Tab-separated table of C-alpha atoms in Angstrom:
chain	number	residue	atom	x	y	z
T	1	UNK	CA	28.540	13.282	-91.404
T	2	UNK	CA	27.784	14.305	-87.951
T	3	UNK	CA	30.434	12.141	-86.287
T	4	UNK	CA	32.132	12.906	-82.899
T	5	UNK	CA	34.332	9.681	-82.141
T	6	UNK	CA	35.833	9.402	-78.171
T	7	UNK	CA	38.759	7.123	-76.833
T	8	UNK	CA	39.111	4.858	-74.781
T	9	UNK	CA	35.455	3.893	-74.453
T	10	UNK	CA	35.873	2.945	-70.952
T	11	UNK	CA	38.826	3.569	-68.487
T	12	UNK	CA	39.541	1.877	-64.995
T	13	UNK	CA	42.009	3.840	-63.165
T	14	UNK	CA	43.419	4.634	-59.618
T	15	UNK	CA	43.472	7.600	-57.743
T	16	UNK	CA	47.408	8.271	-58.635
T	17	UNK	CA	46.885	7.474	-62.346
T	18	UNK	CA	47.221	10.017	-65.492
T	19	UNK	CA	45.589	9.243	-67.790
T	20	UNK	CA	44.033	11.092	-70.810
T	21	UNK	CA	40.969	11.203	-72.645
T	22	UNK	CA	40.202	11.934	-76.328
T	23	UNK	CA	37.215	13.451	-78.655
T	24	UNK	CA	37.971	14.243	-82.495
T	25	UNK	CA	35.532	15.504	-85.022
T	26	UNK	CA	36.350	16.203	-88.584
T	27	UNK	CA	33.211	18.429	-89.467
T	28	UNK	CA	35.404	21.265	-89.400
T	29	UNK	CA	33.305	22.598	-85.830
T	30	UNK	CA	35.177	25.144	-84.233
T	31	UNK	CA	33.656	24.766	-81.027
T	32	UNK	CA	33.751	21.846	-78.357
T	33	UNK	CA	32.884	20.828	-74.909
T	34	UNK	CA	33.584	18.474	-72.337
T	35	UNK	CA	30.630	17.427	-70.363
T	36	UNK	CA	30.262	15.305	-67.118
T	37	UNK	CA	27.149	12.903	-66.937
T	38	UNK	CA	26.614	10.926	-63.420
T	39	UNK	CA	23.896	8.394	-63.474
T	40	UNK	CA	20.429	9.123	-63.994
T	41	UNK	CA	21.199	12.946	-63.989
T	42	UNK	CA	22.169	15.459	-67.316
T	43	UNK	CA	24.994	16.113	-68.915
T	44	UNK	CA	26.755	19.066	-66.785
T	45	UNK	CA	29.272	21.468	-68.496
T	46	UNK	CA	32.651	21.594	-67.371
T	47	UNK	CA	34.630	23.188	-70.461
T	48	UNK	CA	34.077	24.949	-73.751
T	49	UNK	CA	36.441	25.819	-76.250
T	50	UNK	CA	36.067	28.191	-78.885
T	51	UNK	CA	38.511	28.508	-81.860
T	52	UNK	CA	40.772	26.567	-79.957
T	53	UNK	CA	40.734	29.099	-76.903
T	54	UNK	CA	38.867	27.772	-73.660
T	55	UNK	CA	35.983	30.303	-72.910
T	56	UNK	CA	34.054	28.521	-70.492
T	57	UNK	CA	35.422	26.814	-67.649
T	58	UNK	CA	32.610	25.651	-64.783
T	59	UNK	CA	34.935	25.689	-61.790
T	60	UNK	CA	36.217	22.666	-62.403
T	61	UNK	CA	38.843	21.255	-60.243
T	62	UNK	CA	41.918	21.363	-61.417
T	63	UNK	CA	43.109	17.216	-60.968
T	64	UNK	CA	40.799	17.784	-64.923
T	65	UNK	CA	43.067	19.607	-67.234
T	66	UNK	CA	41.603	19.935	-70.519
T	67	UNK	CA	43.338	20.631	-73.946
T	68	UNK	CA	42.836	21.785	-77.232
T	69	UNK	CA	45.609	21.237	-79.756
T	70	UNK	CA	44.001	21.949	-82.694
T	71	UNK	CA	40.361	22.529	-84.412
T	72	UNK	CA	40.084	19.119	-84.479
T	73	UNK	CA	40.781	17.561	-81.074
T	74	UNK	CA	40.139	17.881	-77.600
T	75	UNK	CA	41.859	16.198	-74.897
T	76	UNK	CA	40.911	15.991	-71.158
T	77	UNK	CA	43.926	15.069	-68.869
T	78	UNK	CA	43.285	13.049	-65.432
T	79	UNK	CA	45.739	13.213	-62.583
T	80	UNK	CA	44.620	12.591	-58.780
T	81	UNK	CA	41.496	11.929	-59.433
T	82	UNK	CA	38.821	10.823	-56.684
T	83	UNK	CA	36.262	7.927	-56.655
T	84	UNK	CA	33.428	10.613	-57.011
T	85	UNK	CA	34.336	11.288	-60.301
T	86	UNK	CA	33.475	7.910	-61.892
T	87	UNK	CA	30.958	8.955	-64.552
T	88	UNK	CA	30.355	9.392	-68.232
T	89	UNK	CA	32.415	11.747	-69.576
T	90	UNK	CA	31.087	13.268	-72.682
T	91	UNK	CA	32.736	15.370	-75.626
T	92	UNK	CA	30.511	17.227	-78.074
T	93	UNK	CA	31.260	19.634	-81.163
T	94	UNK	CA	29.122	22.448	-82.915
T	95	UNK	CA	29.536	25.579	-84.660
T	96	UNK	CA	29.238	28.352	-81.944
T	97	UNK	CA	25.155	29.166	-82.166
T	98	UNK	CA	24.110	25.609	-83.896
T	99	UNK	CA	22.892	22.285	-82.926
T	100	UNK	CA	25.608	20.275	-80.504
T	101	UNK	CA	26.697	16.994	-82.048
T	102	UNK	CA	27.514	14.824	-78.855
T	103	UNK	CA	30.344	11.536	-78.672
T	104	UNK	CA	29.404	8.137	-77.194
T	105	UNK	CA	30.996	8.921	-73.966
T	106	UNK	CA	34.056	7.596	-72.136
T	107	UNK	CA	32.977	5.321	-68.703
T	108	UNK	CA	35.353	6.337	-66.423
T	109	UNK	CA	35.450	4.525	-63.208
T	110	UNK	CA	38.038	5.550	-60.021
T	111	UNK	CA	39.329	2.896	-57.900
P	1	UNK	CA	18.105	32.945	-66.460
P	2	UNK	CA	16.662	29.824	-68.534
P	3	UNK	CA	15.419	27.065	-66.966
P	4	UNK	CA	13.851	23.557	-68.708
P	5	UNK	CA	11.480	21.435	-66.470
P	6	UNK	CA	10.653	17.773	-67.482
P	7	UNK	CA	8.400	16.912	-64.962
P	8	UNK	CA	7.655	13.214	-66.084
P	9	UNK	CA	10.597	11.550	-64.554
P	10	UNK	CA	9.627	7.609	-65.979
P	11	UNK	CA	6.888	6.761	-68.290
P	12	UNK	CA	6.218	3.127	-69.161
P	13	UNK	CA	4.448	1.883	-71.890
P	14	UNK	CA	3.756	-1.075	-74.064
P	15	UNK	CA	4.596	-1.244	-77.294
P	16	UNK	CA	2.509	0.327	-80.501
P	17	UNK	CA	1.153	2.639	-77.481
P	18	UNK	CA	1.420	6.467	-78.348
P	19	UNK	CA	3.337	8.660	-75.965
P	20	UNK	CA	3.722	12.213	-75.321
P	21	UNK	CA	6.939	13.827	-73.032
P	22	UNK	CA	6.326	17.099	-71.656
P	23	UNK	CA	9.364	20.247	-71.667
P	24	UNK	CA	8.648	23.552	-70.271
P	25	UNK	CA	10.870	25.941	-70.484
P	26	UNK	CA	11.496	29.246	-69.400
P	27	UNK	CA	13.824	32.233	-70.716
P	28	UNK	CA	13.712	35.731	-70.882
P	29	UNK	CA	15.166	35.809	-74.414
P	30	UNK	CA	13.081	36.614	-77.563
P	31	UNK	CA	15.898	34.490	-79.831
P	32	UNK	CA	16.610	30.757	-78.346
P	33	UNK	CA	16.599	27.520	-79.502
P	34	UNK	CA	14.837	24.174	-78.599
P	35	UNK	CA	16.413	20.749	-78.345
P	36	UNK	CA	15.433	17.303	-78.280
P	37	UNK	CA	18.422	14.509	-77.530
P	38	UNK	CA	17.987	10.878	-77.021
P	39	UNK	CA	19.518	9.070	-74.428
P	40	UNK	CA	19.660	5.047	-75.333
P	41	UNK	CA	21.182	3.095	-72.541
P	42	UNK	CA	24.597	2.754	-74.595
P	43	UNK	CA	25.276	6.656	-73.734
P	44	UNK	CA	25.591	8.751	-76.836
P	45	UNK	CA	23.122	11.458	-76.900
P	46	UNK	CA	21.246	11.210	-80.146
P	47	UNK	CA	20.633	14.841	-81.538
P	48	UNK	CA	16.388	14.599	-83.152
P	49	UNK	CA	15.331	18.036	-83.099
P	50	UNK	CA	16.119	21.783	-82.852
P	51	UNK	CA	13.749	24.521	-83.253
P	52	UNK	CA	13.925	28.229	-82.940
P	53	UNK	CA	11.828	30.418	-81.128
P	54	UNK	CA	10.584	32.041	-84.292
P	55	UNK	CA	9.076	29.024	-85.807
P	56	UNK	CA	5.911	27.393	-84.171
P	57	UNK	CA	5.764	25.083	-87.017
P	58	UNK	CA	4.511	21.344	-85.463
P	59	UNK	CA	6.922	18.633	-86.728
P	60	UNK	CA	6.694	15.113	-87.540
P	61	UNK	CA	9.441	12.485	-88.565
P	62	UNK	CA	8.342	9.499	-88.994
P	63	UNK	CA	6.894	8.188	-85.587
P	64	UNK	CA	7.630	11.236	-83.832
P	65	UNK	CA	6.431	14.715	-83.806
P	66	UNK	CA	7.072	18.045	-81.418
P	67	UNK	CA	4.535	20.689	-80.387
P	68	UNK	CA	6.241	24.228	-79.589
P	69	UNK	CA	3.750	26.314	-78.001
P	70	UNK	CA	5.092	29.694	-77.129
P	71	UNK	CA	2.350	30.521	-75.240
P	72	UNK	CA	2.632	28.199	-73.238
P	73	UNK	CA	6.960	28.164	-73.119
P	74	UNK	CA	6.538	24.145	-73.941
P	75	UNK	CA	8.309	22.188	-76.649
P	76	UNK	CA	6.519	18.624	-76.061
P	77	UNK	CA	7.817	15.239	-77.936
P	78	UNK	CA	4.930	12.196	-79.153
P	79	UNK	CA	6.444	8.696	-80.088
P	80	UNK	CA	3.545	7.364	-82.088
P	81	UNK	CA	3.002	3.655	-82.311
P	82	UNK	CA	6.153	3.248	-80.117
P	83	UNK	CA	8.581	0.381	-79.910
P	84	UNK	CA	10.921	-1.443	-77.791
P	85	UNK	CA	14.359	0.466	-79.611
P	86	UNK	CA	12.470	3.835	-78.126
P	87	UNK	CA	13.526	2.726	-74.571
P	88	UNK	CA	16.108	5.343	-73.674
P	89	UNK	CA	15.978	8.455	-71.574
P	90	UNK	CA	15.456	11.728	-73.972
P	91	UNK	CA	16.284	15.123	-72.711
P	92	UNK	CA	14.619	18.566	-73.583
P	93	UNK	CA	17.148	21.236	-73.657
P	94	UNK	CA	17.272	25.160	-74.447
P	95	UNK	CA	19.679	27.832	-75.856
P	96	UNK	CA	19.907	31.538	-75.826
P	97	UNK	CA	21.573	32.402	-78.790
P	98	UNK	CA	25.053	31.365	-78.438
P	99	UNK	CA	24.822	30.754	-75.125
P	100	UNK	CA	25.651	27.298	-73.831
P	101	UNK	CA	22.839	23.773	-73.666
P	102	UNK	CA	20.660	23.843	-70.547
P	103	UNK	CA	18.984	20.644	-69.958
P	104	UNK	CA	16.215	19.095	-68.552
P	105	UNK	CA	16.876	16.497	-65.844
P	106	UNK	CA	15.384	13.738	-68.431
P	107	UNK	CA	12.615	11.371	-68.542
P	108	UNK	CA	13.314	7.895	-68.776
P	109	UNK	CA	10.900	6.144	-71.317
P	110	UNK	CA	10.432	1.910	-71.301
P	111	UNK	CA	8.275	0.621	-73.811
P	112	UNK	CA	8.041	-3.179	-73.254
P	113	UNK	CA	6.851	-5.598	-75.480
Protein backbone atom coordinates (compact mmCIF):
# COMPACT_ATOMS: atom_id res chain seq x y z
CA UNK A 1 0.00 0.00 0.00
CA UNK A 2 1.57 3.13 -1.12
CA UNK A 3 -1.26 5.43 -0.04
CA UNK A 4 -0.86 9.15 0.93
CA UNK A 5 -4.58 10.45 1.42
CA UNK A 6 -5.01 14.68 1.66
CA UNK A 7 -8.08 16.74 3.03
CA UNK A 8 -10.10 18.80 1.94
CA UNK A 9 -9.56 18.13 -1.76
CA UNK A 10 -10.24 21.61 -2.63
CA UNK A 11 -10.54 24.78 -0.37
CA UNK A 12 -12.02 28.33 -1.27
CA UNK A 13 -10.97 30.76 1.24
CA UNK A 14 -10.42 34.56 1.92
CA UNK A 15 -7.52 36.40 2.67
CA UNK A 16 -8.49 36.59 6.64
CA UNK A 17 -9.40 32.87 6.78
CA UNK A 18 -7.50 29.94 8.86
CA UNK A 19 -7.82 27.29 7.67
CA UNK A 20 -5.83 23.97 7.77
CA UNK A 21 -4.75 21.38 5.55
CA UNK A 22 -4.16 17.63 6.07
CA UNK A 23 -1.86 14.60 4.60
CA UNK A 24 -1.81 11.11 6.53
CA UNK A 25 0.03 8.03 5.49
CA UNK A 26 0.00 4.82 7.37
CA UNK A 27 3.15 3.14 5.68
CA UNK A 28 4.93 3.80 8.72
CA UNK A 29 7.31 6.69 6.50
CA UNK A 30 9.10 8.74 8.77
CA UNK A 31 9.66 11.42 6.48
CA UNK A 32 7.20 14.01 4.75
CA UNK A 33 6.94 17.09 2.73
CA UNK A 34 4.77 19.75 1.79
CA UNK A 35 5.13 20.86 -1.72
CA UNK A 36 3.64 23.88 -3.68
CA UNK A 37 2.64 23.21 -7.43
CA UNK A 38 1.37 26.44 -9.55
CA UNK A 39 0.07 25.65 -12.94
CA UNK A 40 2.01 24.23 -15.60
CA UNK A 41 5.23 24.46 -13.41
CA UNK A 42 6.84 21.53 -10.74
CA UNK A 43 6.21 20.74 -7.59
CA UNK A 44 8.47 23.28 -5.40
CA UNK A 45 9.55 22.31 -1.80
CA UNK A 46 8.49 24.30 0.97
CA UNK A 47 8.90 21.86 4.11
CA UNK A 48 10.40 18.55 5.12
CA UNK A 49 10.05 16.78 8.18
CA UNK A 50 12.10 14.15 9.43
CA UNK A 51 11.17 11.94 12.46
CA UNK A 52 8.72 14.36 13.22
CA UNK A 53 11.37 17.31 13.43
CA UNK A 54 11.18 19.93 10.45
CA UNK A 55 14.68 19.90 8.71
CA UNK A 56 14.02 21.70 5.70
CA UNK A 57 12.21 24.80 5.54
CA UNK A 58 12.50 26.80 1.88
CA UNK A 59 11.95 30.31 3.22
CA UNK A 60 8.62 30.05 3.32
CA UNK A 61 6.54 32.82 4.55
CA UNK A 62 5.36 32.51 7.61
CA UNK A 63 1.14 33.24 6.92
CA UNK A 64 2.14 28.81 6.08
CA UNK A 65 2.72 27.20 9.38
CA UNK A 66 3.25 23.65 9.02
CA UNK A 67 2.89 20.81 11.68
CA UNK A 68 3.81 17.52 12.50
CA UNK A 69 2.00 15.82 15.36
CA UNK A 70 2.97 12.56 14.95
CA UNK A 71 4.71 9.94 12.37
CA UNK A 72 1.67 9.78 10.81
CA UNK A 73 0.32 13.24 9.97
CA UNK A 74 1.21 16.42 8.67
CA UNK A 75 -0.72 19.48 8.86
CA UNK A 76 -0.18 22.83 7.01
CA UNK A 77 -1.94 25.83 8.76
CA UNK A 78 -3.21 28.96 6.55
CA UNK A 79 -3.71 32.36 8.08
CA UNK A 80 -3.47 35.73 5.90
CA UNK A 81 -2.96 34.26 3.04
CA UNK A 82 -2.68 36.19 -0.45
CA UNK A 83 -4.37 35.52 -3.86
CA UNK A 84 -0.86 34.44 -5.22
CA UNK A 85 -0.91 31.51 -3.34
CA UNK A 86 -3.85 29.73 -5.04
CA UNK A 87 -2.20 26.50 -6.20
CA UNK A 88 -1.94 22.80 -5.65
CA UNK A 89 -0.69 22.06 -2.57
CA UNK A 90 0.90 18.72 -2.38
CA UNK A 91 1.91 16.34 0.63
CA UNK A 92 4.22 13.39 0.00
CA UNK A 93 5.83 10.63 2.37
CA UNK A 94 9.06 8.38 2.02
CA UNK A 95 11.61 6.83 4.05
CA UNK A 96 14.54 9.38 4.20
CA UNK A 97 16.82 8.08 0.96
CA UNK A 98 13.77 6.12 -0.94
CA UNK A 99 11.28 6.71 -3.56
CA UNK A 100 8.64 9.76 -2.54
CA UNK A 101 5.05 8.54 -2.49
CA UNK A 102 3.07 11.83 -3.41
CA UNK A 103 -1.01 12.74 -2.24
CA UNK A 104 -3.63 13.90 -4.77
CA UNK A 105 -3.19 17.44 -3.85
CA UNK A 106 -5.39 20.01 -2.11
CA UNK A 107 -6.73 23.02 -4.81
CA UNK A 108 -6.47 25.86 -2.87
CA UNK A 109 -7.85 28.97 -4.29
CA UNK A 110 -7.57 32.74 -2.39
CA UNK A 111 -10.29 35.12 -2.81
CA UNK B 1 24.55 21.35 -7.68
CA UNK B 2 22.02 18.96 -9.67
CA UNK B 3 20.11 20.12 -12.25
CA UNK B 4 17.31 18.01 -14.58
CA UNK B 5 16.48 19.52 -18.07
CA UNK B 6 13.33 18.31 -19.99
CA UNK B 7 13.65 20.13 -22.95
CA UNK B 8 10.42 18.83 -24.78
CA UNK B 9 7.92 21.08 -23.21
CA UNK B 10 4.52 19.43 -25.27
CA UNK B 11 4.55 16.47 -27.45
CA UNK B 12 1.38 15.43 -29.26
CA UNK B 13 0.63 12.32 -30.64
CA UNK B 14 -2.04 10.03 -31.88
CA UNK B 15 -2.84 7.14 -30.40
CA UNK B 16 -0.93 3.50 -30.84
CA UNK B 17 2.02 6.06 -31.88
CA UNK B 18 5.35 5.31 -29.93
CA UNK B 19 6.88 8.13 -27.96
CA UNK B 20 10.06 8.87 -26.38
CA UNK B 21 10.55 11.95 -23.46
CA UNK B 22 13.93 13.12 -23.06
CA UNK B 23 15.67 13.94 -19.13
CA UNK B 24 19.12 15.11 -18.81
CA UNK B 25 20.46 15.51 -15.85
CA UNK B 26 23.37 16.74 -14.26
CA UNK B 27 25.10 16.11 -10.70
CA UNK B 28 28.34 15.94 -9.38
CA UNK B 29 27.50 12.92 -7.19
CA UNK B 30 28.72 9.33 -7.94
CA UNK B 31 25.47 7.89 -5.72
CA UNK B 32 21.91 9.49 -6.93
CA UNK B 33 18.82 8.36 -7.92
CA UNK B 34 16.51 8.74 -11.02
CA UNK B 35 12.79 9.39 -11.04
CA UNK B 36 10.00 9.17 -13.27
CA UNK B 37 6.37 10.68 -11.91
CA UNK B 38 3.24 11.03 -13.85
CA UNK B 39 1.26 13.93 -13.84
CA UNK B 40 -2.58 13.08 -15.08
CA UNK B 41 -4.68 16.16 -15.18
CA UNK B 42 -6.50 15.09 -11.79
CA UNK B 43 -3.08 16.12 -9.86
CA UNK B 44 -1.58 13.23 -7.99
CA UNK B 45 1.84 12.52 -9.10
CA UNK B 46 2.00 8.89 -10.06
CA UNK B 47 5.43 7.41 -8.83
CA UNK B 48 6.66 4.72 -12.29
CA UNK B 49 10.22 4.50 -11.88
CA UNK B 50 13.40 4.97 -9.77
CA UNK B 51 16.77 3.97 -10.70
CA UNK B 52 20.15 4.33 -9.16
CA UNK B 53 23.14 5.53 -10.61
CA UNK B 54 24.79 2.16 -10.29
CA UNK B 55 22.43 0.28 -12.44
CA UNK B 56 22.30 1.01 -16.28
CA UNK B 57 19.95 -1.79 -16.62
CA UNK B 58 17.14 -0.64 -19.58
CA UNK B 59 13.61 -1.23 -18.20
CA UNK B 60 10.37 -2.10 -19.58
CA UNK B 61 6.81 -2.36 -17.93
CA UNK B 62 4.44 -3.08 -19.97
CA UNK B 63 4.13 -0.19 -22.61
CA UNK B 64 6.83 1.71 -21.20
CA UNK B 65 10.48 1.43 -20.90
CA UNK B 66 13.54 3.92 -19.61
CA UNK B 67 17.04 4.25 -21.07
CA UNK B 68 19.73 5.49 -18.37
CA UNK B 69 22.75 6.37 -20.15
CA UNK B 70 25.43 7.59 -17.85
CA UNK B 71 27.43 8.68 -20.42
CA UNK B 72 25.39 10.67 -21.57
CA UNK B 73 23.72 11.94 -17.79
CA UNK B 74 20.10 11.01 -19.53
CA UNK B 75 17.36 8.87 -18.07
CA UNK B 76 14.82 8.94 -21.20
CA UNK B 77 11.03 7.46 -20.92
CA UNK B 78 9.20 5.50 -24.37
CA UNK B 79 5.32 4.99 -24.17
CA UNK B 80 4.99 2.28 -26.77
CA UNK B 81 1.77 1.90 -28.65
CA UNK B 82 0.41 4.85 -26.56
CA UNK B 83 -3.12 5.69 -25.59
CA UNK B 84 -5.48 8.34 -24.76
CA UNK B 85 -5.21 7.52 -20.51
CA UNK B 86 -1.25 8.46 -21.23
CA UNK B 87 -2.31 12.16 -21.61
CA UNK B 88 -0.80 13.73 -18.51
CA UNK B 89 2.33 15.74 -17.93
CA UNK B 90 5.29 13.30 -16.51
CA UNK B 91 8.23 14.75 -14.75
CA UNK B 92 11.94 13.49 -14.66
CA UNK B 93 13.42 14.11 -11.35
CA UNK B 94 16.91 13.40 -9.50
CA UNK B 95 18.31 12.69 -5.97
CA UNK B 96 21.63 12.80 -4.32
CA UNK B 97 21.49 10.39 -1.77
CA UNK B 98 19.25 11.66 0.81
CA UNK B 99 19.11 14.79 -0.45
CA UNK B 100 15.75 16.24 -1.40
CA UNK B 101 13.59 15.63 -5.31
CA UNK B 102 14.80 18.05 -7.99
CA UNK B 103 12.55 18.16 -10.87
CA UNK B 104 12.32 18.76 -14.28
CA UNK B 105 9.95 21.54 -15.39
CA UNK B 106 7.72 18.63 -17.15
CA UNK B 107 6.59 17.77 -20.51
CA UNK B 108 3.10 17.72 -21.20
CA UNK B 109 2.16 14.62 -23.40
CA UNK B 110 -1.56 14.49 -25.48
CA UNK B 111 -2.17 11.48 -27.27
CA UNK B 112 -5.52 11.94 -29.11
CA UNK B 113 -7.52 9.46 -30.57
Amino acid sequence: DTEVTQTPKHLVMGMTNKKSLKCEQHMGHRAMYWYKQKAKKPPELMFVYSYEKLSINESVPSRFSPECPNSSLLNLHLHALQPEDSALYLCASTMPGDTQYFGPGTRLTVL
Amino acid sequence: AQKVTQAQTEISVVEKEDVTLDCVYETRDTTYYLFWYKQPPSGELVFLIRRNSFDEQNEISGRYSWNFQKSTSSFNFTITASQVVDSAVYFCALSEGYSTLTFGKGTMLLVSP
